[in-house]
CSV table of C-alpha atoms and ligand atoms in Angstrom, one decimal:
chain,number,residue,atom,x,y,z
A,17,UNK,CA,0.0,0.0,0.0
A,18,UNK,CA,3.0,2.3,0.4
A,19,UNK,CA,3.0,3.6,-3.2
A,20,UNK,CA,-0.7,4.2,-3.5
A,21,UNK,CA,-3.0,7.2,-3.0
A,22,UNK,CA,-5.6,6.6,-0.3
A,23,UNK,CA,-8.9,5.3,-1.7
A,24,UNK,CA,-11.1,8.1,-2.8
A,25,UNK,CA,-8.2,10.6,-3.3
A,26,UNK,CA,-6.4,11.7,-6.4
A,27,UNK,CA,-3.1,13.2,-7.6
A,28,UNK,CA,-3.5,16.1,-9.9
A,29,UNK,CA,-1.0,16.2,-12.7
A,30,UNK,CA,0.0,18.5,-15.5
A,31,UNK,CA,-3.1,19.5,-17.7
A,32,UNK,CA,-5.5,18.3,-15.0
A,33,UNK,CA,-3.8,20.7,-12.6
A,34,UNK,CA,-4.3,23.6,-15.0
A,35,UNK,CA,-7.9,22.6,-15.5
A,36,UNK,CA,-8.5,22.5,-11.8
A,37,UNK,CA,-7.0,26.0,-11.3
A,38,UNK,CA,-9.0,27.2,-14.3
A,39,UNK,CA,-12.3,26.2,-12.6
A,40,UNK,CA,-11.2,28.0,-9.4
A,41,UNK,CA,-10.2,31.1,-11.3
A,42,UNK,CA,-13.4,31.3,-13.3
A,43,UNK,CA,-15.4,30.9,-10.1
A,44,UNK,CA,-13.4,33.5,-8.3
A,45,UNK,CA,-13.8,35.9,-11.2
A,46,UNK,CA,-17.5,35.4,-11.3
A,47,UNK,CA,-17.8,35.7,-7.5
A,48,UNK,CA,-16.1,39.1,-7.8
A,49,UNK,CA,-18.6,40.3,-10.4
A,50,UNK,CA,-21.4,39.6,-7.9
A,51,UNK,CA,-19.6,41.3,-5.0
A,52,UNK,CA,-18.4,38.3,-3.1
A,53,UNK,CA,-15.3,38.6,-0.9
A,54,UNK,CA,-12.8,35.7,-0.8
A,55,UNK,CA,-12.2,33.9,2.5
A,56,UNK,CA,-10.4,30.8,3.6
A,57,UNK,CA,-11.1,28.8,6.7
A,58,UNK,CA,-8.8,26.0,8.2
A,59,UNK,CA,-9.1,22.6,6.7
A,60,UNK,CA,-10.0,21.2,10.2
A,61,UNK,CA,-12.3,22.5,12.9
A,62,UNK,CA,-13.5,21.4,16.3
A,63,UNK,CA,-15.9,18.6,15.7
A,64,UNK,CA,-18.9,20.4,17.2
A,65,UNK,CA,-18.7,23.0,14.4
A,66,UNK,CA,-20.3,20.3,12.2
A,67,UNK,CA,-22.1,18.0,14.7
A,68,UNK,CA,-24.2,21.0,16.0
A,69,UNK,CA,-25.2,22.2,12.5
A,70,UNK,CA,-25.5,19.5,9.9
A,71,UNK,CA,-28.1,17.4,11.7
A,72,UNK,CA,-27.9,14.1,13.6
A,73,UNK,CA,-29.6,12.2,10.9
A,74,UNK,CA,-27.5,13.5,8.0
A,75,UNK,CA,-25.2,11.0,6.2
A,76,UNK,CA,-22.3,13.3,6.9
A,77,UNK,CA,-22.7,13.2,10.6
A,78,UNK,CA,-23.8,9.5,10.9
A,79,UNK,CA,-21.1,8.0,8.7
A,80,UNK,CA,-18.9,10.3,6.6
A,81,UNK,CA,-16.7,12.5,8.9
A,82,UNK,CA,-13.0,12.1,9.3
A,83,UNK,CA,-12.9,12.7,13.0
A,84,UNK,CA,-9.9,12.1,15.4
A,85,UNK,CA,-8.6,13.3,18.7
A,86,UNK,CA,-5.6,15.5,18.5
A,87,UNK,CA,-2.6,15.1,20.8
A,88,UNK,CA,-4.3,17.4,23.3
A,89,UNK,CA,-7.4,15.2,23.4
A,90,UNK,CA,-9.6,17.6,21.4
A,91,UNK,CA,-12.0,16.1,18.9
A,92,UNK,CA,-11.1,17.5,15.5
A,93,UNK,CA,-12.9,17.0,12.1
A,94,UNK,CA,-11.6,17.5,8.6
A,95,UNK,CA,-14.2,19.8,7.1
A,96,UNK,CA,-16.9,17.9,5.2
A,97,UNK,CA,-18.4,21.1,3.8
A,98,UNK,CA,-17.8,24.9,4.0
A,99,UNK,CA,-21.1,26.3,5.2
A,100,UNK,CA,-20.8,25.3,8.9
A,101,UNK,CA,-17.2,26.5,9.0
A,102,UNK,CA,-18.0,29.8,7.5
A,103,UNK,CA,-20.9,30.3,9.9
A,104,UNK,CA,-18.4,29.6,12.7
A,105,UNK,CA,-16.1,32.3,11.3
A,106,UNK,CA,-19.0,34.8,10.9
A,107,UNK,CA,-20.0,34.4,14.5
A,108,UNK,CA,-16.5,34.2,15.9
A,109,UNK,CA,-15.3,37.3,14.0
A,110,UNK,CA,-18.6,39.1,14.5
A,111,UNK,CA,-18.6,40.0,10.9
A,112,UNK,CA,-21.1,42.7,9.8
A,113,UNK,CA,-23.8,41.6,7.4
A,114,UNK,CA,-25.0,41.8,4.6
A,115,UNK,CA,-22.0,40.0,3.4
A,116,UNK,CA,-21.2,37.7,0.5
A,117,UNK,CA,-18.4,35.2,0.8
A,118,UNK,CA,-16.6,33.0,-1.7
A,119,UNK,CA,-14.3,30.0,-0.8
A,120,UNK,CA,-12.7,27.2,-2.5
A,121,UNK,CA,-10.6,24.3,-1.3
A,122,UNK,CA,-10.6,20.6,-0.2
A,123,UNK,CA,-13.4,18.8,1.7
A,124,UNK,CA,-13.4,15.3,3.2
A,125,UNK,CA,-16.2,12.8,3.4
A,126,UNK,CA,-15.9,9.1,3.9
A,127,UNK,CA,-18.2,8.1,1.1
A,128,UNK,CA,-18.1,5.1,-1.3
A,129,UNK,CA,-15.8,6.4,-4.1
A,130,UNK,CA,-17.2,6.3,-7.6
A,131,UNK,CA,-17.3,8.5,-10.7
A,132,UNK,CA,-17.8,12.1,-9.5
A,133,UNK,CA,-17.5,11.1,-5.8
A,134,UNK,CA,-14.3,11.2,-3.9
A,135,UNK,CA,-13.2,11.1,-0.2
A,136,UNK,CA,-11.1,14.2,-0.7
A,137,UNK,CA,-12.9,16.5,-3.2
A,138,UNK,CA,-13.0,20.2,-3.8
A,139,UNK,CA,-15.7,22.8,-4.0
A,140,UNK,CA,-16.3,26.4,-5.1
A,141,UNK,CA,-18.6,27.8,-2.4
A,142,UNK,CA,-20.8,30.9,-2.3
A,143,UNK,CA,-22.6,32.2,0.8
A,144,UNK,CA,-24.8,35.2,1.2
A,145,UNK,CA,-25.5,36.5,4.8
A,146,UNK,CA,-28.1,38.9,6.0
A,147,UNK,CA,-30.6,39.2,3.2
A,148,UNK,CA,-34.1,38.2,4.0
A,149,UNK,CA,-35.5,39.0,0.6
A,150,UNK,CA,-35.9,36.5,-2.2
A,151,UNK,CA,-33.7,38.8,-4.2
A,152,UNK,CA,-30.7,37.0,-2.7
A,153,UNK,CA,-32.1,33.6,-3.8
A,154,UNK,CA,-32.6,34.9,-7.3
A,155,UNK,CA,-29.2,36.5,-7.5
A,156,UNK,CA,-27.4,33.4,-6.3
A,157,UNK,CA,-29.2,31.2,-8.7
A,158,UNK,CA,-28.4,33.7,-11.5
A,159,UNK,CA,-24.8,33.4,-10.5
A,160,UNK,CA,-24.9,29.6,-10.7
A,161,UNK,CA,-26.5,29.9,-14.1
A,162,UNK,CA,-23.8,32.4,-15.1
A,163,UNK,CA,-21.1,29.9,-14.1
A,164,UNK,CA,-22.7,27.3,-16.3
A,165,UNK,CA,-22.5,29.5,-19.3
A,166,UNK,CA,-19.0,30.5,-18.5
A,167,UNK,CA,-18.0,26.8,-18.3
A,168,UNK,CA,-20.1,26.2,-21.5
A,169,UNK,CA,-22.1,23.5,-19.9
A,170,UNK,CA,-25.4,25.3,-19.9
A,171,UNK,CA,-27.3,22.8,-22.0
A,172,UNK,CA,-26.4,19.6,-20.3
A,173,UNK,CA,-27.2,20.8,-16.8
A,174,UNK,CA,-30.8,21.5,-15.5
A,175,UNK,CA,-31.9,23.4,-12.4
A,176,UNK,CA,-34.3,21.6,-10.0
A,177,UNK,CA,-35.8,23.8,-7.3
A,178,UNK,CA,-38.0,23.3,-4.3
A,179,UNK,CA,-39.1,25.1,-1.2
A,180,UNK,CA,-39.1,23.5,2.2
A,181,UNK,CA,-41.1,26.4,3.5
A,182,UNK,CA,-40.7,27.9,7.0
A,183,UNK,CA,-40.3,26.2,10.3
A,184,UNK,CA,-44.1,25.6,10.6
A,185,UNK,CA,-44.2,24.0,7.1
A,186,UNK,CA,-41.3,21.7,7.8
A,187,UNK,CA,-42.6,20.5,11.2
A,188,UNK,CA,-46.1,19.8,9.9
A,189,UNK,CA,-44.8,18.1,6.7
A,190,UNK,CA,-42.4,16.0,8.8
A,191,UNK,CA,-45.4,14.8,10.9
A,192,UNK,CA,-47.4,14.0,7.8
A,193,UNK,CA,-44.5,12.0,6.3
A,194,UNK,CA,-44.0,10.0,9.4
A,195,UNK,CA,-47.7,9.1,9.5
A,196,UNK,CA,-47.6,8.1,5.9
A,197,UNK,CA,-44.3,6.1,5.9
A,198,UNK,CA,-45.2,4.3,9.1
A,199,UNK,CA,-48.0,2.5,7.2
A,200,UNK,CA,-45.3,1.0,4.9
A,201,UNK,CA,-42.6,0.7,7.5
A,202,UNK,CA,-41.8,-3.0,6.9
A,203,UNK,CA,-41.6,-2.5,3.1
A,204,UNK,CA,-39.1,0.4,3.3
A,205,UNK,CA,-35.3,-0.2,2.8
A,206,UNK,CA,-33.2,-0.5,5.9
A,207,UNK,CA,-31.8,3.0,5.3
A,208,UNK,CA,-35.2,4.5,5.0
A,209,UNK,CA,-36.4,2.7,8.1
A,210,UNK,CA,-33.6,4.4,10.0
A,211,UNK,CA,-34.4,7.7,8.4
A,212,UNK,CA,-38.1,7.4,9.5
A,213,UNK,CA,-36.9,8.0,13.0
A,214,UNK,CA,-34.0,10.4,12.5
A,215,UNK,CA,-34.9,12.4,9.3
A,216,UNK,CA,-38.0,11.3,7.5
A,217,UNK,CA,-37.6,14.0,4.8
A,218,UNK,CA,-34.5,12.2,3.6
A,219,UNK,CA,-36.6,9.2,2.6
A,220,UNK,CA,-37.8,11.2,-0.3
A,221,UNK,CA,-34.2,11.2,-1.6
A,222,UNK,CA,-33.9,7.4,-1.6
A,223,UNK,CA,-32.8,5.8,-4.8
A,224,UNK,CA,-34.0,2.3,-3.6
A,225,UNK,CA,-36.6,0.8,-6.0
A,226,UNK,CA,-38.8,-0.4,-3.1
A,227,UNK,CA,-38.8,3.0,-1.6
A,228,UNK,CA,-39.4,4.8,-4.9
A,229,UNK,CA,-42.8,3.1,-5.3
A,230,UNK,CA,-43.9,4.2,-1.8
A,231,UNK,CA,-42.5,7.7,-2.2
A,232,UNK,CA,-44.5,8.4,-5.3
A,233,UNK,CA,-47.8,8.6,-3.3
A,234,UNK,CA,-46.3,10.4,-0.3
A,235,UNK,CA,-47.7,13.7,0.9
A,236,UNK,CA,-46.4,16.7,-1.1
A,237,UNK,CA,-44.7,19.6,0.7
A,238,UNK,CA,-46.6,22.2,-1.3
A,239,UNK,CA,-49.8,21.1,0.5
A,240,UNK,CA,-48.2,22.3,3.8
A,241,UNK,CA,-46.8,25.7,2.8
A,242,UNK,CA,-47.9,28.6,5.0
A,243,UNK,CA,-49.1,31.6,3.1
A,244,UNK,CA,-45.7,33.4,3.6
A,245,UNK,CA,-43.8,30.3,2.4
A,246,UNK,CA,-45.7,29.9,-0.8
A,247,UNK,CA,-45.6,33.6,-1.4
A,248,UNK,CA,-41.8,33.6,-1.0
A,249,UNK,CA,-41.4,30.7,-3.3
A,250,UNK,CA,-43.7,32.1,-5.9
A,251,UNK,CA,-41.7,35.4,-6.1
A,252,UNK,CA,-38.6,33.4,-6.8
A,253,UNK,CA,-40.1,31.3,-9.5
A,254,UNK,CA,-41.7,34.3,-11.2
A,255,UNK,CA,-38.5,36.2,-11.2
A,256,UNK,CA,-36.5,33.2,-12.6
A,257,UNK,CA,-39.0,32.9,-15.4
A,258,UNK,CA,-38.7,36.6,-16.1
A,259,UNK,CA,-34.9,36.3,-16.2
A,260,UNK,CA,-35.2,33.4,-18.6
A,261,UNK,CA,-33.6,30.9,-16.2
A,262,UNK,CA,-35.1,27.5,-16.9
A,263,UNK,CA,-36.1,25.3,-13.9
A,264,UNK,CA,-38.2,22.4,-12.8
A,265,UNK,CA,-39.9,22.4,-9.5
A,266,UNK,CA,-39.1,19.0,-7.8
A,267,UNK,CA,-41.3,18.6,-4.8
A,268,UNK,CA,-39.2,15.7,-3.6
A,269,UNK,CA,-35.9,17.7,-3.5
A,270,UNK,CA,-35.1,18.0,0.2
A,271,UNK,CA,-31.2,18.0,0.4
A,272,UNK,CA,-29.2,16.0,2.9
A,273,UNK,CA,-28.4,18.6,5.5
A,274,UNK,CA,-30.7,19.7,8.3
A,275,UNK,CA,-30.0,23.4,8.2
A,276,UNK,CA,-32.1,24.3,5.1
A,277,UNK,CA,-35.4,26.1,5.0
A,278,UNK,CA,-37.4,27.7,2.1
A,279,UNK,CA,-35.4,27.5,-1.2
A,280,UNK,CA,-33.4,24.4,-2.0
A,281,UNK,CA,-31.9,23.8,-5.4
A,282,UNK,CA,-29.6,21.6,-7.4
A,283,UNK,CA,-28.1,21.9,-10.9
A,284,UNK,CA,-28.2,18.4,-12.2
A,285,UNK,CA,-26.7,16.6,-15.2
A,286,UNK,CA,-27.4,13.1,-16.6
A,287,UNK,CA,-23.8,12.9,-18.0
A,288,UNK,CA,-22.1,11.9,-14.8
A,289,UNK,CA,-23.8,8.6,-13.9
A,290,UNK,CA,-25.3,8.5,-10.4
A,291,UNK,CA,-23.5,11.6,-9.1
A,292,UNK,CA,-25.5,14.2,-11.1
A,293,UNK,CA,-25.5,17.2,-8.8
A,294,UNK,CA,-23.0,19.8,-10.0
A,295,UNK,CA,-24.1,22.7,-7.9
A,296,UNK,CA,-26.3,22.4,-4.8
A,297,UNK,CA,-27.5,24.6,-2.0
A,298,UNK,CA,-30.3,26.5,-0.4
A,299,UNK,CA,-31.5,28.9,2.3
A,300,UNK,CA,-30.5,28.4,5.9
A,301,UNK,CA,-32.1,31.3,7.8
A,302,UNK,CA,-31.8,29.8,11.3
A,303,UNK,CA,-28.3,28.3,11.3
A,304,UNK,CA,-26.4,31.4,12.4
A,305,UNK,CA,-28.7,32.0,15.4
A,306,UNK,CA,-28.7,28.3,16.3
A,307,UNK,CA,-24.9,28.5,17.0
A,308,UNK,CA,-25.2,31.6,19.1
A,309,UNK,CA,-25.1,34.4,16.5
A,310,UNK,CA,-27.6,37.1,15.7
A,311,UNK,CA,-30.6,36.2,13.6
A,312,UNK,CA,-29.0,36.2,10.1
A,313,UNK,CA,-30.9,35.0,7.1
A,314,UNK,CA,-28.6,33.2,4.7
A,315,UNK,CA,-28.4,31.3,1.5
A,316,UNK,CA,-25.6,29.6,-0.4
A,317,UNK,CA,-24.5,26.8,-2.7
A,318,UNK,CA,-21.4,24.8,-3.6
A,319,UNK,CA,-20.2,23.2,-6.8
A,320,UNK,CA,-18.0,20.1,-7.0
A,321,UNK,CA,-14.8,21.0,-8.8
A,322,UNK,CA,-14.1,17.3,-9.8
A,323,UNK,CA,-17.6,17.1,-11.3
A,324,UNK,CA,-17.3,20.4,-13.2
A,325,UNK,CA,-13.9,19.2,-14.5
A,326,UNK,CA,-15.5,16.1,-16.0
A,327,UNK,CA,-18.0,18.2,-17.9
A,328,UNK,CA,-15.8,20.9,-19.4
A,329,UNK,CA,-13.3,21.0,-22.2
A,330,UNK,CA,-10.2,22.9,-21.2
A,331,UNK,CA,-6.7,22.8,-22.6
A,332,UNK,CA,-4.2,25.1,-21.0
A,333,UNK,CA,-2.6,27.6,-23.4
A,334,UNK,CA,0.7,26.2,-24.4
A,335,UNK,CA,3.7,28.5,-24.1
A,336,UNK,CA,6.5,27.5,-26.5
A,337,UNK,CA,9.9,27.6,-24.9
A,338,UNK,CA,13.0,29.3,-26.2
A,339,UNK,CA,15.7,26.6,-26.2
A,340,UNK,CA,19.4,27.4,-25.4
A,341,UNK,CA,21.9,25.3,-27.3
A,342,UNK,CA,25.3,26.0,-25.8
A,343,UNK,CA,28.3,24.2,-27.3
A,344,UNK,CA,31.6,24.0,-25.4
A,345,UNK,CA,32.6,24.7,-21.8
A,346,UNK,CA,32.4,28.5,-21.8
A,347,UNK,CA,29.1,28.4,-23.7
A,348,UNK,CA,27.7,26.1,-21.0
A,349,UNK,CA,28.6,28.5,-18.4
A,350,UNK,CA,27.2,31.5,-20.3
A,351,UNK,CA,23.9,29.5,-20.7
A,352,UNK,CA,23.2,29.8,-17.0
A,353,UNK,CA,23.8,33.6,-17.1
A,354,UNK,CA,21.7,34.1,-20.2
A,355,UNK,CA,18.9,31.8,-18.9
A,356,UNK,CA,18.7,33.8,-15.7
A,357,UNK,CA,18.6,37.1,-17.5
A,358,UNK,CA,15.9,36.0,-20.0
A,359,UNK,CA,13.7,34.3,-17.4
A,360,UNK,CA,13.8,37.4,-15.3
A,361,UNK,CA,12.4,39.3,-18.2
A,362,UNK,CA,9.4,36.9,-18.3
A,363,UNK,CA,10.6,34.5,-21.1
A,364,UNK,CA,10.1,30.7,-21.0
A,365,UNK,CA,13.6,29.3,-21.3
A,366,UNK,CA,14.7,25.7,-21.4
A,367,UNK,CA,17.9,23.8,-22.1
A,368,UNK,CA,19.6,20.5,-21.5
A,369,UNK,CA,22.5,20.3,-19.0
A,370,UNK,CA,24.7,18.3,-21.4
A,371,UNK,CA,24.8,16.7,-24.8
A,372,UNK,CA,26.0,17.2,-28.4
A,373,UNK,CA,24.5,19.8,-30.7
A,374,UNK,CA,22.4,17.2,-32.6
A,375,UNK,CA,20.8,15.8,-29.5
A,376,UNK,CA,20.1,19.2,-28.1
A,377,UNK,CA,18.4,20.3,-31.3
A,378,UNK,CA,16.3,17.1,-31.1
A,379,UNK,CA,15.2,17.9,-27.6
A,380,UNK,CA,14.3,21.5,-28.7
A,381,UNK,CA,12.1,20.1,-31.4
A,382,UNK,CA,10.5,17.6,-29.0
A,383,UNK,CA,9.7,20.5,-26.7
A,384,UNK,CA,8.1,22.4,-29.5
A,385,UNK,CA,10.5,25.3,-29.1
A,386,UNK,CA,9.7,28.5,-30.9
A,387,UNK,CA,13.3,29.6,-31.1
A,388,UNK,CA,16.8,28.1,-30.5
A,389,UNK,CA,19.6,30.3,-29.3
A,390,UNK,CA,22.8,28.5,-30.5
A,391,UNK,CA,26.2,29.6,-29.2
A,392,UNK,CA,29.6,28.0,-29.2
A,393,UNK,CA,32.8,29.3,-27.6
A,394,UNK,CA,33.7,30.7,-31.0
A,395,UNK,CA,30.5,32.8,-31.3
A,396,UNK,CA,30.9,34.0,-27.7
A,397,UNK,CA,34.5,35.0,-28.6
A,398,UNK,CA,32.9,37.5,-31.1
A,399,UNK,CA,30.1,38.4,-28.7
A,400,UNK,CA,27.3,37.0,-31.0
A,401,UNK,CA,24.6,34.3,-30.8
A,402,UNK,CA,22.8,32.4,-33.6
A,403,UNK,CA,19.0,32.8,-33.4
A,404,UNK,CA,17.1,30.1,-35.1
A,405,UNK,CA,13.4,30.2,-35.9
A,406,UNK,CA,12.4,26.6,-35.3
A,407,UNK,CA,9.3,26.9,-37.5
A,408,UNK,CA,11.0,28.3,-40.7
A,409,UNK,CA,14.6,27.1,-40.0
A,410,UNK,CA,15.8,30.7,-40.7
A,411,UNK,CA,18.9,31.7,-38.8
A,412,UNK,CA,20.3,35.1,-37.9
A,413,UNK,CA,23.5,36.1,-36.1
A,414,UNK,CA,22.8,38.7,-33.4
A,415,UNK,CA,25.0,40.6,-31.0
A,416,UNK,CA,24.8,39.1,-27.4
A,417,UNK,CA,23.5,42.4,-25.9
A,418,UNK,CA,20.7,42.6,-28.6
A,419,UNK,CA,19.4,39.0,-28.1
A,420,UNK,CA,17.0,39.9,-25.2
A,421,UNK,CA,15.3,42.7,-27.2
A,422,UNK,CA,15.1,40.5,-30.3
A,423,UNK,CA,13.5,37.4,-28.6
A,424,UNK,CA,11.2,39.6,-26.5
A,425,UNK,CA,9.8,41.0,-29.8
A,426,UNK,CA,9.2,37.6,-31.4
B,524,LIG,P1,-23.6,19.2,-0.9
B,524,LIG,O1,-24.8,18.9,-1.7
B,524,LIG,O2,-23.2,18.3,0.1
B,524,LIG,O3,-23.8,20.7,-0.3
B,524,LIG,O4,-22.3,19.4,-1.9
B,524,LIG,C1,-22.3,20.4,-2.9
B,524,LIG,C2,-21.7,19.8,-4.1
B,524,LIG,O5,-20.4,19.3,-3.8
B,524,LIG,C3,-22.4,18.6,-4.8
B,524,LIG,O6,-23.4,19.0,-5.6
B,524,LIG,C4,-21.2,18.0,-5.6
B,524,LIG,O7,-21.0,18.7,-6.8
B,524,LIG,C5,-20.0,18.3,-4.7
B,524,LIG,N1,-19.7,17.1,-3.8
B,524,LIG,C6,-20.3,16.7,-2.7
B,524,LIG,N2,-19.8,15.6,-2.2
B,524,LIG,C7,-18.8,15.2,-3.1
B,524,LIG,C8,-17.9,14.1,-3.2
B,524,LIG,N3,-17.8,13.2,-2.2
B,524,LIG,N4,-17.1,14.0,-4.3
B,524,LIG,C9,-17.1,15.0,-5.2
B,524,LIG,N5,-18.0,16.0,-5.2
B,524,LIG,C10,-18.8,16.1,-4.2
B,524,LIG,C11,-22.9,21.3,0.5
B,524,LIG,O8,-21.8,21.0,0.7
B,524,LIG,C12,-23.5,22.6,1.1
B,524,LIG,N6,-22.5,23.1,2.1
B,524,LIG,C13,-23.8,23.6,0.0
B,524,LIG,C14,-24.3,24.9,0.5
B,524,LIG,C15,-23.6,26.0,0.6
B,524,LIG,N7,-25.5,25.1,1.0
B,524,LIG,C16,-25.6,26.4,1.4
B,524,LIG,N8,-24.4,26.9,1.2
C-alpha cells in the first residue's frame, strides 16, 4: 500500500492541474462580479462545528466524517463542507452583514468512491448572509447559471428547485410524512427505516426501488406551505421565469443537510452517472442563530470541482519555450547567465544540461521550441549568438546584448 494514494483521493498532474485551477479562477472571477469577498477557513475544525449544525440524521454526521482526537485530546474533524465552518467564522469574528463570501478548497467525506464522488474532493462555495428578501435567492441562482454559461455546460445541466417552507411548514410536513411512511414501515429499505426516526424528509431522496414506489404517493410539501412560504417561493419562481432561467420544481428535493429552509436547489446533469449534482444549495435562515449568532438569514450553494472538470473541455494555453543550445565549456557557463537574464524578463527558457548539438536540437524540437539560441565558444568570442526560428529554419546572427530585445519582440 506504500506507493498508492488513499482510496477516494487523487493526484493532480499537468493538464489536469491547470484545468482545476481554471475552474477555481473562473469561479473567483464570477464571484467578484457579484460582489463576493474571498475567505479561507482552516481545513479542520473542532468537531462540534459540524455536529451541532448539519443534523444528527444526515449522512455526513452519521457515517462520513474524518474525526480524530488531536494530541491534546480535542476532537477534530476534517471539514466535510464549507457552510458550517463559514458560519463559525462569521459568528467568531462578529462580521457585519449583509456579506457575500466566496471560498474554494478541499473537503473530506468518507463516502463510497465512484465516478464524481471522492473522499477528498473540492468545492467552489458561495454564501450570502443577512438578506431576507428572495432577491438573494434569485441573484445566487443567476450566479450559478452564469457559471454554467462561462463553463459552457449550460445545455447539459438542469436546475431543479423546491421550497421546504418555513419552520411551521417543515414540522407539519415531517409529521405527515412519518404518519404516511409508518404505514409502509416494513416495506421500506433499511436505510429509510432508520431515516423514518431520524430524518423522515430524507426518505424522499432514496434511490432504492422499493422506496421509490412508496414515495411516489407520499404527501407533497406544497400542501403544507404557509401563506408566507408559498408567497416567498412564488416570487422566486416568477422572477426566474422573467430572467429566462429554466427550472423544474421538484417537490421531492429535500437535500441531505438539516439546516435548510425555504429555497433548496440543485443543478443536475445526466452525463455523470449516479452523481449528477454539479451545484447544490439553499437557504438556511436559522443556522447562524442556532450556533449563538444574531438572527441572520442566509443562502448559499457549492459546486463540486471534480464534477465540473468532468464536464468541461479545457486545454491550457501552451507557451512554447526558447531553447538554449550551448556548445563548449564557456558556452555552457554562459547559458546559465543568459537563462537567468531572459527568465527574469518573463521568457520561457529551457535547455539541456549536457549533450551534443544534434541531441540538443532534437530535444528542442520535441519540446516544440519556438526559437533556439545557439552559441559555441567561437560565437561567444565574437560576442554573438545564432538565433534560429524553429518553424522556418531561418537563422540570424545577433550581438549578445541585442538578443534579449530581439527574442522579446518575437
Ligand atoms: P452538498 O450537496 O453536500 O452541499 O455538496 C455540494 C456539491 O459538492 C455537490 O453538488 C457536488 O457537486 C459536490 N460534492 C459533494 N460531495 C462530493 C464528493 N464526495 N465528491 C465529489 N464532489 C462532491 C454542501 O456541501 C452545502 N454546504 C452547499 C451549501 C452552501 N449550502 C448552502 N451553502
